[in-house]
Amino acid sequence: MNEILTNLFPYVMKKPEQLWKSLSETLQMTLWSGSIMFVLGLALGLLLTVTREGGILENKGVYQVLDKVINIFRSIPFVILIALLMNLTKWIMGTRIGVRGVIVPLVFGSVPFFARQVDAALAGVDKGLVEAAQAMGTSSLGIIFRVYLREGAPAIARGTTITLINLVGLTAMSGYVGAGGLGDYAITYGYNYNRIDIVWAAVIVTVLLVSIIQAIGSLVARKTTH
Amino acid sequence: MADEAMISLRGVAKNFGGGGQEIHAVQEVTLDIQRGEIFGIVGFSGAGKSTLVRCMNLLEVPTKGQVFVDGVELTGLSKKELNGQRKKIGMIFQQFNLFASRTVLENVAFPLKHSGLSKEQIREKAARLLDFVELGEKKDAYPSQLSGGQKQRVAIARALASDPKVLLCDEATSALDPQTTHSILQLLKKLNQELGITIVVITHQMQVVKEICQRVALMEAGRVVEQGWVYDIFAQPQQEITKDFVASADNSNQLSEVLAETSVRESLGQGARVFRFRFLHTSGGKALVSQISREFGIDLNIIHGNLEMIDGRFLGVLILLAQGDKQAVDDALAYARAQGVNVEELRG
Ligand SMILES: Nc1ncnc2c1ncn2[C@@H]1O[C@H](COP(=O)(O)OP(=O)(O)OP(=O)(O)O)[C@@H](O)[C@H]1O
Ligand SMILES: [Mg+2]
């Protein structure tokens, strides 16, 4: 087995710890920014839904501002976002390099997309259910937690899956700020030295990671659908 | 006050949209619905029925006017107070609106959260309500596994969970077949009689009104154009729209179309006139048709007949074709009217 691997991936097997380190960096970036993204995006997506015209907490001002801000951040390419946010990153994290330095841009890069996903997921919750809950005297908070989040759970799970997969894509660019990760591994050790087996290893590990995320997402969506 | 109305609308109006194209969905409706009655609201699509009933629990906030339910003015409450009052007003919908992610039992238990009952008591109460609507064995099923009629039963059980005094039904049977409609209507009747719940039924089917309502209001273009006891409405409809609806319930609504056919007119013969006779429970049991035919020397031909009980009283409808001397026919009609029959000439 080891022999086969050494034949297929000579440079990878020479320093396998480089691959594991990169994977661990990608995982750290994805998990940290993914968790923060999930909480913030869910909150903002909910805010979009409830403040929209006809929503349970209709508020034109809040909706308009949020809508515009999300559009602006969605239109900024990630690499530019990293540069744009350098001072904020430094202020929040104390550094603008390494895994810590890329969390803030990753969050800013993924939250607007996820908020839209959540908003779309909640739009799929039948308005009739919200009305029924209102007619039963349910408070706005009750409607958010007991109707929107619960009934929208399968669609939110699907939206989360897509966003996390995008996030893995974004982490590949984190080499710009020395955060490492699989993208950096492929470029620094593979591309720069013309070692194609390193690039393939990065591809395979990334595909596996994405497949696992996809599988978990589908499972959650299926378990919450009745 | 014991004789105070359960639901009282005072000059209620609701406009949608703004600017140039405002829609006056409900206009100046003043209406009292009494404690313990089943009240129908009928009208064509777009008449404003749903908007009106949604004003009764403030799902729509009236643009103008006041809404009182059980003596409390809803239009003057804070959001929190309103949520408290809404627990006294159940509502069911055409599309059932059950929570797909919850089991039948959990759906029924939904309104009981924060009600002060323990988890165990909530389960018990929900199970009891499911028994009441005869769905006890389905408590662990999900809504997607139920038929339309069963879904509506769950919705009714859920609406009953907070012990409401009022139940609002917006087209609750419109998505159901006639037999299922009948069983749901019987259930509504049961909870009206056994639990004393005041029920408001929105429908476009006069059959529904006939089957369970005591009083009914007809809506057209946002206004209540006629209201009264269901029997009186069927026996002596006043407004055109009311006549349309009443005719739709006894199947004589296609009559004028049939009579307009030239071939039909020809086969009926020259000078034939068509009348609708409504025999009220007060009209007595005389053999009126053969009597006037004999006494006034005219020919009467029965082309359609219907007999039914409404709210426990008898109502007969005959469509008659009269032939003979014009004066004699007019005299005969005057005589029939004097006997308490509601006579109406139908024109082809
Ligand atoms: N949220 C809304 N925004 C704008 N217009 C509305 C809204 N709801 C109802 N309307 C309008 O108000 C009028 C009355 O509607 P409503 O739903 O009360 O009629 P309805 O009698 O219940 O009809 P149907 O039998 O089709 O249910 C219609 O012209 C409708 O288009
Ligand atoms: Mg309607």
XYZ file of C-alpha atoms and ligand atoms in Angstrom:
606
model
C 0.000 0.000 0.000
C 2.634 2.464 1.117
C 4.671 1.475 -1.875
C 1.869 2.165 -4.302
C 1.299 5.569 -2.750
C 4.977 6.370 -2.896
C 4.993 5.506 -6.563
C 1.885 7.525 -7.388
C 2.611 10.510 -5.138
C 6.403 10.614 -4.748
C 6.649 14.219 -3.553
C 3.609 14.029 -1.336
C 4.927 10.938 0.397
C 8.299 12.540 0.914
C 6.733 15.063 3.269
C 3.218 13.849 4.054
C 3.085 16.100 7.105
C 2.839 19.091 4.726
C -0.413 17.712 3.341
C -1.865 17.009 6.792
C -0.895 20.451 7.983
C -2.581 22.051 4.978
C -5.698 19.984 5.486
C -5.794 20.935 9.140
C -5.451 24.613 8.197
C -8.284 24.330 5.697
C -10.425 22.560 8.285
C -9.687 25.197 10.906
C -10.536 28.017 8.544
C -13.703 26.313 7.366
C -14.919 25.374 10.821
C -14.192 28.703 12.479
C -15.492 30.950 9.774
C -18.276 28.464 8.987
C -19.576 28.554 12.557
C -19.505 32.339 12.744
C -20.960 32.566 9.244
C -23.802 30.239 10.235
C -24.867 32.285 13.238
C -24.521 35.690 11.586
C -25.973 34.621 8.243
C -28.927 32.953 9.902
C -29.624 36.093 11.918
C -29.308 38.386 8.903
C -31.346 36.071 6.663
C -34.083 36.028 9.296
C -33.870 39.786 9.585
C -34.320 40.108 5.815
C -37.348 37.842 5.920
C -39.148 39.412 8.856
C -38.500 43.046 7.910
C -39.508 42.644 4.261
C -42.790 44.225 3.167
C -45.552 42.030 4.553
C -43.155 40.379 7.024
C -44.022 39.864 10.674
C -41.776 42.753 11.763
C -42.004 44.806 8.590
C -39.451 47.610 8.614
C -38.630 49.309 5.321
C -35.530 51.112 6.630
C -33.818 48.067 8.104
C -34.666 45.939 5.091
C -33.396 48.438 2.531
C -30.105 49.027 4.300
C -29.469 45.335 4.870
C -30.393 44.470 1.311
C -27.971 47.051 -0.124
C -25.091 46.159 2.211
C -25.433 42.477 1.360
C -25.381 43.257 -2.351
C -22.277 45.389 -2.005
C -20.329 42.751 -0.095
C -21.417 40.048 -2.472
C -20.004 41.946 -5.426
C -16.489 42.338 -3.984
C -14.056 39.595 -5.094
C -12.603 37.724 -2.136
C -8.993 38.692 -2.716
C -9.951 42.347 -2.758
C -12.057 41.806 0.346
C -8.997 40.518 2.200
C -7.178 43.721 1.341
C -10.153 45.920 2.073
C -10.659 44.456 5.530
C -7.035 44.442 6.657
C -7.457 47.088 9.337
C -10.669 45.605 10.671
C -9.036 42.174 10.733
C -6.082 43.514 12.627
C -8.377 45.276 15.094
C -10.551 42.240 15.753
C -8.003 39.424 15.608
C -4.835 41.248 16.532
C -3.143 40.096 13.336
C -3.881 40.125 9.645
C -1.908 37.058 8.663
C -2.184 33.337 9.237
C -5.365 31.398 9.869
C -6.465 34.047 12.352
C -5.955 36.758 9.778
C -8.202 35.173 7.213
C -11.218 34.378 9.401
C -12.643 37.896 9.216
C -12.485 38.128 5.397
C -13.911 34.601 5.124
C -16.835 35.581 7.324
C -17.454 38.755 5.331
C -17.131 36.804 2.116
C -19.612 34.103 3.052
C -22.181 35.737 5.346
C -23.895 37.813 2.631
C -24.239 34.741 0.428
C -25.533 32.643 3.306
C -27.970 35.350 4.413
C -29.458 35.227 0.904
C -29.635 31.440 1.099
C -31.449 31.623 4.428
C -33.783 34.316 3.135
C -34.628 32.149 0.120
C -35.120 29.116 2.362
C -37.518 31.002 4.612
C -39.394 32.387 1.632
C -40.267 28.757 0.974
C -42.074 28.522 4.315
C -45.771 28.776 3.503
C -47.141 32.166 4.509
C -50.261 30.354 5.627
C -48.287 28.695 8.435
C -47.105 32.049 9.698
C -50.671 33.305 9.605
C -51.979 30.257 11.406
C -49.384 30.813 14.124
C -50.293 34.491 14.360
C -53.959 33.590 14.619
C -53.055 31.303 17.545
C -51.536 34.258 19.349
C -47.883 33.249 18.840
C -45.364 36.021 19.514
C -42.954 37.190 16.811
C -40.091 35.407 18.541
C -42.218 32.272 18.702
C -42.919 32.509 14.981
C -39.220 32.908 14.206
C -38.155 29.865 16.212
C -41.190 27.601 16.064
C -42.311 28.278 12.518
C -39.634 29.830 10.311
C -36.555 28.010 11.609
C -38.301 24.734 12.193
C -40.272 24.545 8.951
C -37.398 26.039 6.965
C -34.822 23.614 8.428
C -34.438 21.337 5.375
C -33.956 24.287 3.023
C -31.578 25.973 5.470
C -29.560 22.738 5.640
C -29.247 22.759 1.846
C -28.258 26.438 1.844
C -25.667 25.768 4.537
C -24.173 22.964 2.467
C -23.775 25.180 -0.591
C -22.283 27.991 1.457
C -19.807 25.716 3.243
C -18.663 24.307 -0.077
C -18.160 27.858 -1.345
C -16.278 28.580 1.835
C -13.876 25.718 1.174
C -13.333 27.384 -2.206
C -12.563 30.704 -0.563
C -10.068 29.151 1.871
C -8.013 28.083 -1.124
C -7.105 31.740 -1.607
C -5.923 32.228 1.940
C -2.335 31.622 0.909
C -2.217 35.325 0.105
C -2.095 36.094 3.795
C 0.006 33.126 4.782
C -2.812 31.095 6.226
C -1.786 27.971 4.376
C -4.461 25.497 3.504
C -4.883 23.082 0.612
C -4.913 25.814 -2.036
C -1.614 27.138 -0.793
C -0.248 23.591 -0.672
C -1.150 23.026 -4.318
C 0.392 26.321 -5.463
C 3.459 26.564 -3.249
C 4.627 22.945 -3.298
C 2.976 21.745 -6.483
C 2.645 24.484 -9.047
C 5.822 26.377 -8.197
C 7.990 23.224 -8.324
C 6.068 21.640 -11.168
C 5.139 18.646 -8.951
C 1.789 17.549 -10.332
C 1.267 14.750 -7.772
C 1.058 17.389 -5.057
C -1.663 19.195 -7.013
C -3.556 15.936 -7.435
C -3.322 15.204 -3.751
C -4.798 18.633 -2.989
C -7.590 17.968 -5.482
C -8.445 14.567 -4.044
C -8.472 15.739 -0.436
C -10.598 18.766 -1.348
C -13.088 16.650 -3.258
C -13.322 14.279 -0.307
C -13.894 17.180 2.069
C -16.612 18.660 -0.142
C -18.265 15.256 -0.513
C -18.375 14.801 3.239
C -19.961 18.249 3.682
C -22.470 17.440 0.956
C -23.330 14.088 2.514
C -23.874 15.561 5.972
C -25.978 18.379 4.503
C -28.175 15.965 2.570
C -28.596 13.786 5.628
C -29.726 16.717 7.766
C -32.106 17.904 5.040
C -33.570 14.421 4.757
C -33.929 13.948 8.500
C -35.794 17.247 8.860
C -38.209 16.593 5.994
C -41.420 14.777 6.844
C -73.694 41.619 29.723
C -75.048 38.266 28.690
C -76.846 39.513 25.595
C -73.857 41.375 24.262
C -72.763 40.132 20.832
C -69.761 37.778 20.670
C -68.316 39.558 17.671
C -69.203 43.103 16.902
C -67.891 45.053 13.938
C -68.469 48.794 13.918
C -67.949 50.632 10.630
C -65.063 48.377 9.666
C -63.233 49.245 6.450
C -60.050 47.835 4.968
C -58.143 49.334 2.064
C -55.178 47.741 0.350
C -52.433 49.494 -1.536
C -51.928 53.188 -1.597
C -51.642 56.004 -4.066
C -53.889 55.929 -7.103
C -55.019 52.312 -7.044
C -56.419 51.750 -3.593
C -58.546 48.631 -3.261
C -61.529 48.967 -0.945
C -61.694 45.335 0.104
C -64.131 45.970 2.970
C -66.285 49.067 3.234
C -68.188 50.264 6.283
C -69.286 46.911 7.624
C -71.296 46.938 10.815
C -72.236 43.482 11.950
C -73.102 41.610 15.145
C -72.543 37.917 15.590
C -74.350 36.512 18.598
C -73.026 34.168 21.245
C -73.412 30.527 20.346
C -74.609 30.978 16.796
C -73.180 29.701 13.534
C -73.003 32.670 11.232
C -72.335 32.410 7.500
C -70.705 34.983 5.260
C -71.255 34.407 1.566
C -70.167 36.217 -1.572
C -68.420 35.783 -4.881
C -64.648 35.675 -5.183
C -63.135 39.033 -4.357
C -66.184 40.240 -2.422
C -64.020 40.778 0.650
C -65.107 37.815 2.790
C -61.628 36.706 3.762
C -60.547 40.237 4.471
C -63.579 40.743 6.690
C -63.065 37.559 8.680
C -59.355 38.328 9.038
C -60.370 41.649 10.566
C -62.118 39.657 13.306
C -58.780 38.495 14.747
C -56.821 41.420 13.382
C -54.780 39.354 10.933
C -55.781 42.351 8.855
C -55.772 45.595 10.762
C -58.838 47.571 9.705
C -58.147 50.903 8.058
C -61.176 52.228 9.886
C -63.690 51.089 12.470
C -63.706 48.970 15.598
C -63.668 45.247 16.222
C -65.005 43.809 19.487
C -64.722 40.152 20.382
C -66.253 38.929 23.606
C -66.583 42.499 24.775
C -62.924 43.410 24.218
C -62.002 45.983 21.613
C -59.220 44.299 19.643
C -58.473 47.412 17.652
C -57.261 49.111 20.820
C -54.872 46.476 22.148
C -51.090 46.268 22.323
C -49.414 43.478 20.389
C -49.009 41.405 23.525
C -52.600 41.872 24.677
C -53.777 41.037 21.182
C -51.865 37.747 21.242
C -53.646 36.934 24.497
C -57.058 37.682 23.007
C -56.271 35.700 19.870
C -56.086 32.550 21.952
C -59.838 32.966 22.431
C -60.359 33.082 18.665
C -59.566 29.916 16.765
C -59.180 29.946 13.011
C -59.127 27.293 10.305
C -58.251 27.722 6.653
C -58.953 26.290 3.228
C -55.349 25.098 2.949
C -55.320 23.642 6.504
C -51.943 25.238 7.295
C -50.589 22.392 9.388
C -46.900 22.347 10.319
C -45.297 19.765 8.055
C -42.362 19.233 10.413
C -44.580 18.313 13.337
C -46.652 15.238 14.010
C -50.406 15.494 14.305
C -50.147 15.541 18.101
C -47.426 18.199 18.037
C -49.544 20.322 15.734
C -52.422 20.204 18.163
C -50.072 20.921 21.062
C -48.567 23.947 19.292
C -50.793 26.613 20.898
C -50.360 25.082 24.353
C -46.732 26.075 24.814
C -46.451 28.696 27.586
C -50.030 27.899 28.606
C -48.986 26.909 32.119
C -49.672 23.226 31.497
C -46.947 20.639 32.047
C -45.584 18.643 29.110
C -47.616 15.676 30.260
C -50.819 17.702 30.549
C -50.249 19.160 27.100
C -49.908 15.685 25.599
C -53.041 14.550 27.360
C -55.056 17.531 26.247
C -53.877 17.231 22.636
C -54.718 13.532 22.635
C -58.157 14.270 24.069
C -58.809 16.838 21.332
C -57.731 14.365 18.682
C -60.222 11.908 20.092
C -62.878 14.601 19.906
C -62.258 15.032 16.181
C -62.061 11.237 15.804
C -58.418 11.117 14.811
C -56.971 9.626 17.977
C -55.174 6.823 16.143
C -53.322 9.234 13.833
C -51.542 11.161 16.560
C -48.027 10.139 15.521
C -48.564 10.596 11.788
C -47.231 13.596 9.888
C -49.660 15.876 8.020
C -48.323 14.692 4.654
C -49.732 11.257 5.484
C -53.304 12.506 5.942
C -56.222 13.112 3.588
C -57.700 16.583 3.202
C -60.584 15.854 5.536
C -58.246 14.445 8.180
C -55.987 17.483 7.869
C -58.923 19.773 8.487
C -59.855 17.738 11.553
C -56.353 18.200 12.915
C -56.600 21.918 12.174
C -59.876 22.028 14.080
C -58.372 20.182 17.045
C -55.447 22.612 17.011
C -57.803 25.586 16.898
C -59.668 24.148 19.892
C -56.537 23.635 21.972
C -56.591 27.050 23.602
C -60.287 26.693 24.502
C -61.504 29.433 22.170
C -64.919 31.026 22.376
C -64.982 31.714 18.660
C -63.957 29.720 15.628
C -63.385 31.499 12.325
C -63.551 29.264 9.249
C -62.285 30.711 5.990
C -63.458 28.392 3.185
C -62.684 25.484 5.487
C -64.464 22.978 3.269
C -63.764 24.420 -0.180
C -60.898 22.023 -0.859
C -62.930 18.965 0.127
C -65.306 16.638 -1.701
C -69.034 16.799 -0.841
C -68.996 13.830 1.513
C -65.960 15.035 3.443
C -67.449 18.522 3.492
C -70.537 17.075 5.109
C -68.542 15.293 7.820
C -66.513 18.427 8.608
C -69.707 20.477 8.810
C -71.166 17.923 11.210
C -68.052 18.248 13.325
C -68.413 22.041 13.383
C -72.023 21.622 14.416
C -70.949 19.274 17.189
C -68.443 21.678 18.647
C -70.975 24.470 18.397
C -73.537 22.449 20.310
C -71.319 20.613 22.785
C -68.761 23.303 23.493
C -70.916 26.336 22.828
C -68.382 27.842 20.458
C -69.561 30.692 18.246
C -68.656 29.908 14.649
C -68.196 32.174 11.645
C -68.241 30.337 8.351
C -66.968 31.939 5.172
C -68.020 30.150 2.034
C -69.186 30.565 -1.512
C -71.316 27.421 -1.257
C -74.907 28.027 -0.210
C -75.116 24.322 0.627
C -72.749 24.926 3.517
C -74.878 27.786 4.803
C -78.009 25.716 4.472
C -76.481 22.821 6.345
C -75.153 24.526 9.457
C -75.795 28.253 9.690
C -78.565 29.998 11.548
C -77.891 33.448 10.164
C -76.057 34.588 7.071
C -74.707 37.774 5.540
C -74.133 38.293 1.822
C -71.215 40.366 0.693
C -70.706 42.181 -2.558
C -67.885 44.595 -3.395
C -66.785 44.883 0.224
C -70.220 45.548 1.672
C -72.781 43.412 3.454
C -75.758 43.795 1.127
C -78.192 41.510 2.885
C -78.323 39.558 6.114
C -80.840 37.602 8.084
C -82.016 34.183 9.197
C -80.928 31.542 6.748
C -84.510 30.398 6.299
C -85.714 33.884 5.415
C -82.846 34.407 3.009
C -83.727 31.197 1.193
C -87.456 31.858 1.297
C -87.425 35.521 0.376
C -84.130 36.690 -1.051
C -84.202 40.417 -1.726
C -81.017 41.415 -3.524
C -80.051 40.136 -6.967
C -76.878 38.544 -5.654
C -78.818 36.803 -2.903
C -81.250 35.427 -5.467
C -78.302 34.132 -7.473
C -76.843 32.355 -4.494
C -80.162 30.919 -3.394
C -80.856 29.673 -6.905
C -77.427 28.062 -6.993
C -78.359 26.047 -3.927
C -81.573 24.551 -5.340
C -80.150 23.945 -8.800
C -82.570 26.340 -10.489
C -79.765 28.696 -11.389
C -79.330 27.305 -14.871
C -82.996 27.703 -15.568
C -82.909 31.121 -17.156
C -80.146 29.924 -19.463
C -82.222 26.937 -20.455
C -85.265 29.118 -20.995
C -83.283 31.471 -23.205
C -82.693 28.675 -25.700
C -84.971 29.266 -28.719
C -85.694 25.582 -29.088
C -86.841 25.433 -25.493
C -89.005 28.526 -25.928
C -90.619 27.046 -29.021
C -91.386 23.737 -27.392
C -92.918 25.552 -24.435
C -95.370 27.237 -26.765
C -96.479 30.790 -27.376
C -97.394 32.970 -24.442
C -96.017 30.562 -21.866
C -94.707 32.222 -18.707
C -92.385 30.705 -16.144
C -92.660 31.291 -12.407
C -90.805 30.280 -9.319
C -93.069 29.458 -6.392
C -91.507 29.269 -2.963
C -93.743 27.525 -0.468
C -92.834 28.608 3.032
C -93.488 26.666 6.185
C -96.313 29.172 6.751
C -97.923 28.565 3.370
C -99.926 25.618 4.616
C -100.327 22.218 3.070
C -103.087 22.856 0.518
C -102.942 21.433 -2.988
C -102.418 24.937 -4.300
C -101.199 24.128 -7.801
C -104.110 21.986 -8.851
C -106.496 24.332 -7.058
C -105.493 27.479 -8.936
C -105.228 25.586 -12.177
C -108.837 24.536 -11.753
C -110.300 27.719 -10.355
C -108.605 30.155 -12.730
C -108.803 27.939 -15.802
C -105.104 27.957 -16.619
C -102.622 25.202 -17.454
C -99.770 24.724 -15.030
C -96.844 22.535 -15.864
C -94.242 21.661 -13.207
C -90.781 21.700 -14.744
C -88.651 21.637 -11.599
C -89.256 20.938 -7.961
C -87.278 20.922 -4.763
C -88.195 20.338 -1.153
C -86.010 20.699 1.874
C -85.623 21.445 5.536
C -83.670 24.540 6.482
C -82.873 25.181 10.113
C -85.616 22.707 10.961
C -88.290 24.277 8.789
C -89.765 23.209 5.501
C -89.208 25.080 2.224
C -90.536 23.956 -1.164
C -89.582 25.368 -4.528
C -91.512 24.766 -7.734
C -90.735 26.108 -11.164
C -94.039 26.324 -13.020
C -94.908 26.937 -16.626
C -98.229 28.759 -16.913
C -100.361 28.958 -20.038
C -103.698 30.658 -20.467
C -105.458 33.975 -20.553
C -103.079 36.705 -19.273
C -105.620 38.099 -16.854
C -106.413 34.657 -15.494
C -102.731 33.922 -14.913
C -102.255 37.258 -13.138
C -105.275 36.591 -10.932
C -103.974 33.143 -10.108
C -100.608 34.554 -9.083
C -102.245 37.181 -6.894
C -104.206 34.404 -5.220
C -101.083 32.324 -4.642
C -99.308 35.314 -3.125
C -102.248 35.869 -0.815
C -101.762 32.295 0.376
C -98.268 33.192 1.530
C -96.395 31.768 -1.448
C -93.398 33.732 -2.664
C -93.958 34.067 -6.414
C -91.400 35.320 -8.844
C -91.595 35.472 -12.635
C -88.542 34.150 -14.457
C -87.695 35.612 -17.823
C -85.846 33.713 -20.468
N -53.046 41.584 0.958
C -53.743 42.160 -0.044
N -53.190 43.133 -0.783
C -53.877 43.728 -1.776
N -55.144 43.427 -2.102
C -55.757 42.461 -1.405
C -55.091 41.771 -0.342
N -55.942 40.854 0.170
C -57.080 40.975 -0.537
N -56.984 41.927 -1.480
C -58.031 42.351 -2.403
O -59.183 42.631 -1.669
C -60.334 42.176 -2.336
C -61.093 41.217 -1.452
O -60.321 40.046 -1.264
P -60.786 38.833 -0.342
O -59.669 37.868 -0.336
O -61.244 39.360 0.952
O -62.010 38.268 -1.148
P -62.835 36.934 -0.887
O -64.249 37.338 -0.830
O -62.290 36.203 0.272
O -62.573 36.117 -2.206
P -62.377 34.530 -2.409
O -63.721 33.925 -2.417
O -61.710 34.452 -3.744
O -61.495 34.038 -1.302
C -59.852 41.556 -3.644
O -59.988 42.517 -4.652
C -58.423 41.256 -3.368
O -57.680 41.321 -4.557
Mg -61.278 34.324 0.540
